[in-house]
XYZ file of C-alpha atoms in Angstrom:
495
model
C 15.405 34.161 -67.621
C 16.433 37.634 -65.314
C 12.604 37.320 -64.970
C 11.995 34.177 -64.238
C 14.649 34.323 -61.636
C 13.538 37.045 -60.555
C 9.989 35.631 -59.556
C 11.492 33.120 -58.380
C 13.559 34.405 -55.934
C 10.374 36.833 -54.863
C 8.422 33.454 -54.771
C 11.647 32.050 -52.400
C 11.313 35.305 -50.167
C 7.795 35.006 -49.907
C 7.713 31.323 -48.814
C 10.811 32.400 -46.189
C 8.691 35.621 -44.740
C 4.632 34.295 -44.491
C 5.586 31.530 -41.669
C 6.993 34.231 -39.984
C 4.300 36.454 -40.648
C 2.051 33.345 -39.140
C 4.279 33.194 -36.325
C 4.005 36.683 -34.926
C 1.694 36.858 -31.720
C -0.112 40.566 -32.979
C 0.190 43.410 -30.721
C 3.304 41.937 -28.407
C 7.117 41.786 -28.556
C 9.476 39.553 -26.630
C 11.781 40.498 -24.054
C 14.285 41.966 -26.209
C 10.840 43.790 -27.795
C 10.995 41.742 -30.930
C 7.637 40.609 -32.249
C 7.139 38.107 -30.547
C 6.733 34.472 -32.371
C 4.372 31.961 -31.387
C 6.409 29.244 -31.527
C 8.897 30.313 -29.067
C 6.800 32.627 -26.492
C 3.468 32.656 -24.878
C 0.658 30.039 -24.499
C 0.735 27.559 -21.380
C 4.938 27.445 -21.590
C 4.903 31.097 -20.218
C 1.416 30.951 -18.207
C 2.543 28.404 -16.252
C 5.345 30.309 -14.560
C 2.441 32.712 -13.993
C 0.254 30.250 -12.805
C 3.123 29.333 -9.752
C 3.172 32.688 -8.565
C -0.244 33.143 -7.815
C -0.282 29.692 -6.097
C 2.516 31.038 -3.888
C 0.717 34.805 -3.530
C -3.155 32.753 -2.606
C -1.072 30.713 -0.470
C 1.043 33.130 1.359
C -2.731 35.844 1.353
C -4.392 33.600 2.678
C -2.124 32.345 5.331
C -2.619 35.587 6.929
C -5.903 36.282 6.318
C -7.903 33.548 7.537
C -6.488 33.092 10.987
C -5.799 36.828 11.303
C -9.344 37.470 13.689
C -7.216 34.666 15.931
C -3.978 36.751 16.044
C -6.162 39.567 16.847
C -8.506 38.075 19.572
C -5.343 36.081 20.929
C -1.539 37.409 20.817
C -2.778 41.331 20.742
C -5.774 40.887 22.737
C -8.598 42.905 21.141
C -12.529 41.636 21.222
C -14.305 39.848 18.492
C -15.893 42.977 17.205
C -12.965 45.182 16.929
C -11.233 42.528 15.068
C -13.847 41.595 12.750
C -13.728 45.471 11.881
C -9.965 45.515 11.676
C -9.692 42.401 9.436
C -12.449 43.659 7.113
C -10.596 46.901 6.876
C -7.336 45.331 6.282
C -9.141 43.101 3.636
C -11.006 46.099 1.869
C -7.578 47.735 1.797
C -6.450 44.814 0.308
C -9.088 44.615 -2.598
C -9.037 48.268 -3.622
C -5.027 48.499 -3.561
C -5.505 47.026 -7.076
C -7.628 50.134 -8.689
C -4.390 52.063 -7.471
C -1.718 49.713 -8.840
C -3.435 48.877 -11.880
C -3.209 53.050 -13.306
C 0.687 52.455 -11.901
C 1.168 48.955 -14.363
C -1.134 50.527 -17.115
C 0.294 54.020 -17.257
C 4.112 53.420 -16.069
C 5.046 50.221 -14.841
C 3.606 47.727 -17.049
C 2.451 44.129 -15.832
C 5.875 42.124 -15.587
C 7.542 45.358 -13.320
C 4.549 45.791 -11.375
C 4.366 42.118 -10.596
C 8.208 42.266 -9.768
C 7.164 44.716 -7.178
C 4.462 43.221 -5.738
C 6.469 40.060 -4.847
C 9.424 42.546 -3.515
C 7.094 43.783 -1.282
C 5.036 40.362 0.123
C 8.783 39.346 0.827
C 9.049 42.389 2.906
C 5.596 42.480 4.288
C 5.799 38.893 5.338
C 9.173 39.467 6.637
C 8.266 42.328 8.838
C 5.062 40.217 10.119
C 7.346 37.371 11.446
C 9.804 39.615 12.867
C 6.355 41.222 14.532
C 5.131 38.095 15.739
C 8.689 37.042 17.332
C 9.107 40.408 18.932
C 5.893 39.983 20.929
C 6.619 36.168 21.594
C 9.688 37.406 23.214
C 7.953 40.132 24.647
C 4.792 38.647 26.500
C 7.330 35.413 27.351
C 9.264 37.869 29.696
C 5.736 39.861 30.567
C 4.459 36.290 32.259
C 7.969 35.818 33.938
C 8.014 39.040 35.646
C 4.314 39.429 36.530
C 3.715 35.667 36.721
C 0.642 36.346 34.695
C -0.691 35.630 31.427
C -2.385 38.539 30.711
C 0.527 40.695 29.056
C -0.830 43.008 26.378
C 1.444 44.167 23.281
C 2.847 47.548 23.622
C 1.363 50.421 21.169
C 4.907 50.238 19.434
C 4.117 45.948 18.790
C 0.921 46.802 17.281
C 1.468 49.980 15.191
C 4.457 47.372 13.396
C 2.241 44.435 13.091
C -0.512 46.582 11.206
C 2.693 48.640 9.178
C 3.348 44.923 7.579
C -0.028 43.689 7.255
C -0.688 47.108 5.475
C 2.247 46.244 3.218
C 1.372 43.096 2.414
C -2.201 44.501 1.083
C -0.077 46.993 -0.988
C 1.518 44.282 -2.263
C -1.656 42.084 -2.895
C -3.296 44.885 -4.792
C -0.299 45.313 -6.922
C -0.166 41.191 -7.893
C -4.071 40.860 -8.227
C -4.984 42.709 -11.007
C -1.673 42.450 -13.225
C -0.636 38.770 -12.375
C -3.998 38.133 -14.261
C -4.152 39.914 -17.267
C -0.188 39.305 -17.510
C -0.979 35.326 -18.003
C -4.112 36.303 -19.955
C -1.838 37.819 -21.954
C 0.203 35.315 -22.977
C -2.553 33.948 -25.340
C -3.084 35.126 -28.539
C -6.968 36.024 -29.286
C -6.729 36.205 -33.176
C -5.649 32.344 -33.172
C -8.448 30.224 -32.441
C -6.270 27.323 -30.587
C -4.800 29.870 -28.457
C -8.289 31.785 -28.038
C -9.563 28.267 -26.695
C -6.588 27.913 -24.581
C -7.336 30.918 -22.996
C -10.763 30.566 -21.266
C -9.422 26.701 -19.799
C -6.347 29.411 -18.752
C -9.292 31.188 -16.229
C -10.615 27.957 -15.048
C -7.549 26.378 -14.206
C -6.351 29.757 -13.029
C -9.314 29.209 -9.955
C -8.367 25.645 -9.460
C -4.954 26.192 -8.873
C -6.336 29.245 -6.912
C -8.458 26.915 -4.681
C -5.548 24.358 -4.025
C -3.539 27.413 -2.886
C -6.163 28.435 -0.279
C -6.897 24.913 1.165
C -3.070 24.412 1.421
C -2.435 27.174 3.728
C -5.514 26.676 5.564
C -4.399 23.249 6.251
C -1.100 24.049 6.637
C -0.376 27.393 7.904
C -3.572 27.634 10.519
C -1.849 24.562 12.382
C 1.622 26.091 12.577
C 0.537 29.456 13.759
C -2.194 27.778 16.499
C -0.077 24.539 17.766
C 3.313 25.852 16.761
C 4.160 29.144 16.359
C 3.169 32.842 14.892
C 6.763 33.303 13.905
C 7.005 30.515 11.994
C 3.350 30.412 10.305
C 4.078 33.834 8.681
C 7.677 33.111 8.656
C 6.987 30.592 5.670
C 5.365 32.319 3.366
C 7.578 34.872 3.318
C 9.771 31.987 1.652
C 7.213 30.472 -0.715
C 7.161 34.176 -1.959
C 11.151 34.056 -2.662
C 10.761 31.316 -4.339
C 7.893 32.427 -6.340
C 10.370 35.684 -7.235
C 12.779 32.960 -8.495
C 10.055 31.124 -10.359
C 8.479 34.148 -12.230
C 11.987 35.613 -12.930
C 13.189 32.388 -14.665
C 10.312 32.641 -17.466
C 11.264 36.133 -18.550
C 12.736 34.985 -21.797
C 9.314 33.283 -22.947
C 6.949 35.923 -21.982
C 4.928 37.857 -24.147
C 4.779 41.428 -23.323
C 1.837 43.812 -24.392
C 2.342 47.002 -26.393
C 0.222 49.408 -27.196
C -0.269 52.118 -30.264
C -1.758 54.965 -28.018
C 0.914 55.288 -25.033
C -0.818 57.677 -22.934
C -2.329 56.476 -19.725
C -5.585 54.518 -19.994
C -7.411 56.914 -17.092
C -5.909 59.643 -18.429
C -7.357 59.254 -22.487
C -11.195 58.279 -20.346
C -10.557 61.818 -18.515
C -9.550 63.528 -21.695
C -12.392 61.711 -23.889
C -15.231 63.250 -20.827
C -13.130 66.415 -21.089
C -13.507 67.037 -24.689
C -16.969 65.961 -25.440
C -18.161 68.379 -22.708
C -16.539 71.152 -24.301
C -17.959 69.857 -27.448
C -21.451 69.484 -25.800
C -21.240 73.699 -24.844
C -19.639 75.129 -28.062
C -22.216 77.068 -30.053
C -23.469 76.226 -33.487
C -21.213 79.059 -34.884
C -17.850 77.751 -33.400
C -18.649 74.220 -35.057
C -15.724 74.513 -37.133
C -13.680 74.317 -33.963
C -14.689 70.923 -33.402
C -13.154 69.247 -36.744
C -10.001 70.750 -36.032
C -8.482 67.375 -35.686
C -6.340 65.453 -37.908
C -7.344 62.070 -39.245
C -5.795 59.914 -36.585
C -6.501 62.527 -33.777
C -10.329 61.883 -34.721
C -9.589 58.193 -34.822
C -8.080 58.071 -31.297
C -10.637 60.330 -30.117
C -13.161 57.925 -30.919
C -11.569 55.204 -29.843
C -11.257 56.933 -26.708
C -15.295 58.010 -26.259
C -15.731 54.191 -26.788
C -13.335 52.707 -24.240
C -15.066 55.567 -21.667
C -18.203 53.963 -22.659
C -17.160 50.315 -21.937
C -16.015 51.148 -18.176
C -19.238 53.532 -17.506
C -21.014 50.362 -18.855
C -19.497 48.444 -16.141
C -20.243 50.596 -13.167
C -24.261 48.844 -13.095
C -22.342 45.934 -12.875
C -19.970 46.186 -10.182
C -22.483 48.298 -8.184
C -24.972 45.717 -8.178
C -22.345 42.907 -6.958
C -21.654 44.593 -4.035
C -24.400 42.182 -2.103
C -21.907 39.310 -3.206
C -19.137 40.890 -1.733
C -20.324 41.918 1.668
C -21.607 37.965 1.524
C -18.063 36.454 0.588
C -16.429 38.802 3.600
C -18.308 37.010 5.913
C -16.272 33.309 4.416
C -13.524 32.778 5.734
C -11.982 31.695 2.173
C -11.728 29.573 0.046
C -22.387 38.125 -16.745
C -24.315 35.119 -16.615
C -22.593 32.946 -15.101
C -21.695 34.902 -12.160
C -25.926 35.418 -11.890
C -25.605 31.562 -10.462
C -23.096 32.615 -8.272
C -24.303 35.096 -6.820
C -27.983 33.720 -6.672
C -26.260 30.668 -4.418
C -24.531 32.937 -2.483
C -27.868 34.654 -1.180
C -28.990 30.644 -0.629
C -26.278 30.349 1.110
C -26.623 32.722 3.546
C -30.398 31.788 4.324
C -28.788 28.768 5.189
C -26.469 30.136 7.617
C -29.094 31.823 9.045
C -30.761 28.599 9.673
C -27.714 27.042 11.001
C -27.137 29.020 13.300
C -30.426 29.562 14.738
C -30.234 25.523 15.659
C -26.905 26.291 17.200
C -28.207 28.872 19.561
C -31.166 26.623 20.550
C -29.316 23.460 21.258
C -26.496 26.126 23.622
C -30.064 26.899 25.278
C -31.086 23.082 25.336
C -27.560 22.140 27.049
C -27.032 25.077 29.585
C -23.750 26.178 27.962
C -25.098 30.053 27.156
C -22.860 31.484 29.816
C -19.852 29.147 29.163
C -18.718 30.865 25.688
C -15.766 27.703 25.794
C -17.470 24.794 26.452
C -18.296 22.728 23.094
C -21.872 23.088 21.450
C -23.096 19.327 21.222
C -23.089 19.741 17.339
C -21.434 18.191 14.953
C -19.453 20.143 12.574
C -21.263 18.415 9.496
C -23.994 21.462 10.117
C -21.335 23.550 8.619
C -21.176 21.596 5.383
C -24.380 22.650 3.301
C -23.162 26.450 3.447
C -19.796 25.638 2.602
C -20.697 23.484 -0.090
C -23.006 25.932 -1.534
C -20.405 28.996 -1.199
C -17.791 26.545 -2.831
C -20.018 26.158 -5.895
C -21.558 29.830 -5.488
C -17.750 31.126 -5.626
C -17.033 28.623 -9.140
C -19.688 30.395 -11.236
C -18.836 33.863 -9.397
C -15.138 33.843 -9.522
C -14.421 32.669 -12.825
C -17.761 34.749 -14.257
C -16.520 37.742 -12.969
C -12.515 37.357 -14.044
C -13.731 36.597 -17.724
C -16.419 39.499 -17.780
C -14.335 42.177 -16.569
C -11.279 40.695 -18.359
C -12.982 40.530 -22.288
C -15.284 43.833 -21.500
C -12.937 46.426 -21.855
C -10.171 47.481 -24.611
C -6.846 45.381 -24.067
C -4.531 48.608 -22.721
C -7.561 48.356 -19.725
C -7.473 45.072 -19.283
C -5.618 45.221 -15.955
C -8.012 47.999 -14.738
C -10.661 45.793 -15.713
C -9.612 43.145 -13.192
C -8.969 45.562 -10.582
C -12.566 46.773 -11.077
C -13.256 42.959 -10.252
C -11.125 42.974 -7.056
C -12.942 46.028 -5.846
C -16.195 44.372 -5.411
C -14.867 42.083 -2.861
C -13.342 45.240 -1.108
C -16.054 47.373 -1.344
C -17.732 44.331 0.210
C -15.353 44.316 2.982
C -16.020 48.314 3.779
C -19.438 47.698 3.885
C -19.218 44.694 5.891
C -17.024 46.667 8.628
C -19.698 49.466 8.365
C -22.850 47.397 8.884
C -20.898 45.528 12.034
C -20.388 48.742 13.832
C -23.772 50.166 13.316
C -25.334 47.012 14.521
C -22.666 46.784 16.616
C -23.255 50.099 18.898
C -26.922 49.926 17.702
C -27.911 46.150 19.727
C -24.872 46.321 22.675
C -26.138 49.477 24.611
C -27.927 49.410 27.782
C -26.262 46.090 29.514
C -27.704 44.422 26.486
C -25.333 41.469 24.456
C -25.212 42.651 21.035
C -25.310 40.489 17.987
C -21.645 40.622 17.947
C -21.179 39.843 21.678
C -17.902 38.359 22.558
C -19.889 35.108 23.822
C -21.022 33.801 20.716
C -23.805 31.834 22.633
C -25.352 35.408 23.773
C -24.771 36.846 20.216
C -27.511 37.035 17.496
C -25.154 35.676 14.174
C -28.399 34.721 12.602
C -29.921 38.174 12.800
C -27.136 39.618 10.771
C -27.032 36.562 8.414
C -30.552 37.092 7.806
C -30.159 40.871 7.093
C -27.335 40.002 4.732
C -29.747 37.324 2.802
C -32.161 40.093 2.336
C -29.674 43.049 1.305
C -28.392 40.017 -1.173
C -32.010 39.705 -2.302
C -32.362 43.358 -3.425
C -29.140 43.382 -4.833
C -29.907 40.528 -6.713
C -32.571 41.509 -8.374
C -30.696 44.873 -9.589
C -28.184 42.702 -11.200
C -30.692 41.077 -13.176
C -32.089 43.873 -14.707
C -28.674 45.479 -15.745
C -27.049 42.393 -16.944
C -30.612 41.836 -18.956
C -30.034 45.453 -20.948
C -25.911 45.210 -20.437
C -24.754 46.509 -24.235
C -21.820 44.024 -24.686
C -18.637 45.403 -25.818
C -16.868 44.764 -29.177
C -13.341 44.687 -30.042
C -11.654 48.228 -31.820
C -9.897 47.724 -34.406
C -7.425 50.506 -34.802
């Protein structure tokens, strides 16, 4: 009977302890770091929290970033060229940032502090930027009352605090990019197959809320800052960003939060893995034994370690041979296999540029309007729609192709290195966008001569430099074939 009891109270116990075994998301804890239990953390409960801060971080980015050549050109009075270098510098800063702040998340941070930060920092960033903006309103308002002029240009104190807060407000982009992500990525279990499924819709409805973002503040925010004020159109993001803090701070008690077995620093174990099987590589036949003198879990990490090296040198084909997309996507004012369409359309789309704007520079000659850089082109802005419409679509494929690729391709304590790999294409692209303008730029403006970046757009040769980009795109193209062709793709490590 003692027995029988006995089993059944084991049989009790085990029918109390398997749901719960069921219930445990594997490989994160709550915020009290508890396993964390399906049921009551994770999945689309906690992403969407996620999801509403990076609709307040696109919109508030992007607020500043696509009329910033118009703040440049306008309010602080520089030319075309010199802003078009300045805002692809600012934007390459802006895209690299998260290769810096992803070691900080991965190694000491972790995703939710890092993301804390990065919204402490927009706040201040877009604060400063208002304050910036004001300051000079004030500033050239009393210039034009004293000189009873309009030219009044910012003093070198105005300008080195304007590019102080848009330099902290890439900071703080590059530390939300890459760990906003993967944080809402993480919040869906892989080894269940409902949640596994829930995560890739996560990525695509991740870009749509990502594209609603963008063509809110375009809409928005470009007709505050042109018809109403600079102040103000920086001025509000800086508040959608407080209340994204609230937002993301209120779903702290649902998230799932990430642990990992090995807690040294991601970059560090890929140095130490190249370290060791170097000095492996140059040890003589004789000192062999030297080699095994590792315990059983040493040798197990070790490997583990060569392998997740492998997986990012894997990746370095890859992101090399995207570059061509980038430089191509810096010239847009915004909004694996898949991302082959992408970037395929995005070299299509630039032909088409090309062609565009050849027609526009014939019909300025047709009308006389060459020398009067303000005076409307008789064309209607319909021209503009087949590029757009093919970028739109090129960016779908390339956008979510890219997130997914760089997200699943390395091991899980990467993951947020993986993404900032991602964002570096675009700023990579950005550098070498800013490069190629001021070599052309010095190279086709010397001698009297209007270069293709001439301040009168009617004199200037866009279409060359379209064109040049369409072929670079080609060759770069064609690389990406052949190493997504023979890309080895990774598997999972079980530890």
């Amino acid at each position: 009977m003692a027995i029988t009891m006995s089993m059944a109270t084991g049989n009790n116990f085990q029918e109390a302890e398997t749901p719960l075994l069921y219930d445990v998301a594997r490989g994160s804890v709550d915020f009290k770091g508890r396993p964390a239990a399906r049921s009551k953390s994770g999945c689309w409960k906690s992403a969407s929290f996620i999801i509403g801060v990076e609709l307040a971080e696109r919109f508030a980015y992007y607020g500043i970033n696509s009329n910033l050549v118009s703040y440049l050109t306008g309010p602080l009075g520089q030319s075309t060229a010199t802003a078009a270098v300045n805002v692809n510098t600012w934007s390459g800063t802006a895209w690299l940032t998260p290769l810096l702040c992803a070691f900080v998340a991965d190694s000491f941070l972790g995703r939710y502090r890092m993301i804390l930060v990065a919204c402490l920092l927009y706040i201040l960033g877009l604060g400063f930027l208002s304050l910036s903006a004001a300051l000079h309103s004030v500033h050239s308002s009393d210039c034009r009352n004293a000189r009873n002029s309009t030219a009044c240009p910012p003093s070198q104190l105005e300008v080195i605090f304007f590019f102080f807060s848009l330099y902290l407000v890439a900071l703080a982009q590059g530390g939300n990019k890459p760990c906003v992500q993967a944080f809402g990525a993480d919040q869906f279990d892989e080894e269940d197959e409902e949640e596994s499924l829930a995560k890739s819709s996560f990525f695509n409805w991740w870009n749509f809320f990502l594209s609603t973002a963008v063509m809110l503040s375009l809409l928005v925010l470009n007709y505050i800052q042109e018809n109403l004020s600079w102040a103000l159109g920086f001025g509000i993001p800086c508040v959608v960003m407080c209340v994204a803090l609230i937002v993301f701070s209120l779903g702290t008690m649902t998230y799932r939060y990430s642990i990992d077995r090995d807690r040294r620093s991601p970059l560090v174990r890929i140095g130490q893995a190249f370290v060791k099987t170097a000095r492996n590589w140059r040890i003589l036949p004789h000192e062999g034994a030297e080699v095994e003198a590792l315990t059983e879990d040493e040798k197990v990490y070790f490997s583990n370690d060569i392998e997740a090296a492998k997986t990012i040198l894997r990746l370095v084909p890859i992101w090399a041979t995207s570059l061509g997309y980038g430089i191509v996507y810096s010239q847009v004012i915004p909004p694996s296999y898949h991302s082959i369409h992408g970037i395929f359309l995005s070299l299509l789309a630039m032909v088409i540029a090309a062609l565009i704007e050849t027609k526009r520079l014939a019909v300025a000659v047709e009308y006389g309007v060459v020398d009067t850089p303000k005076a409307m082109v008789p064309m209607s802005v319909w021209w503009l729609a087949p590029q757009y419409l093919v970028f739109g679509v090129a960016d779908v494929f390339t956008f979510i192709g890219f997130q997914e690729f760089f997200y699943d391709q390395v091991p899980t304590e990467f993951r947020s290195l993986g993404l900032a790999l991602y964002l570096s294409i675009f700023g990579m692209g950005n550098f070498l966008s800013s490069f190629l303008i001021t070599i052309i730029s010095r190279a086709t403006s010397g001698h009297g001569h209007d270069g293709w970046f001439s301040d009168n757009l009617n004199r200037a040769h866009l279409d060359y430099f379209y064109w040049l980009l369409a072929g670079l795109s080609a060759v770069a193209f064609a690389a990406y074939l052949y190493f997504a062709k023979i890309y080895v793709y990774y598997r999972k490590i079980s530890v």
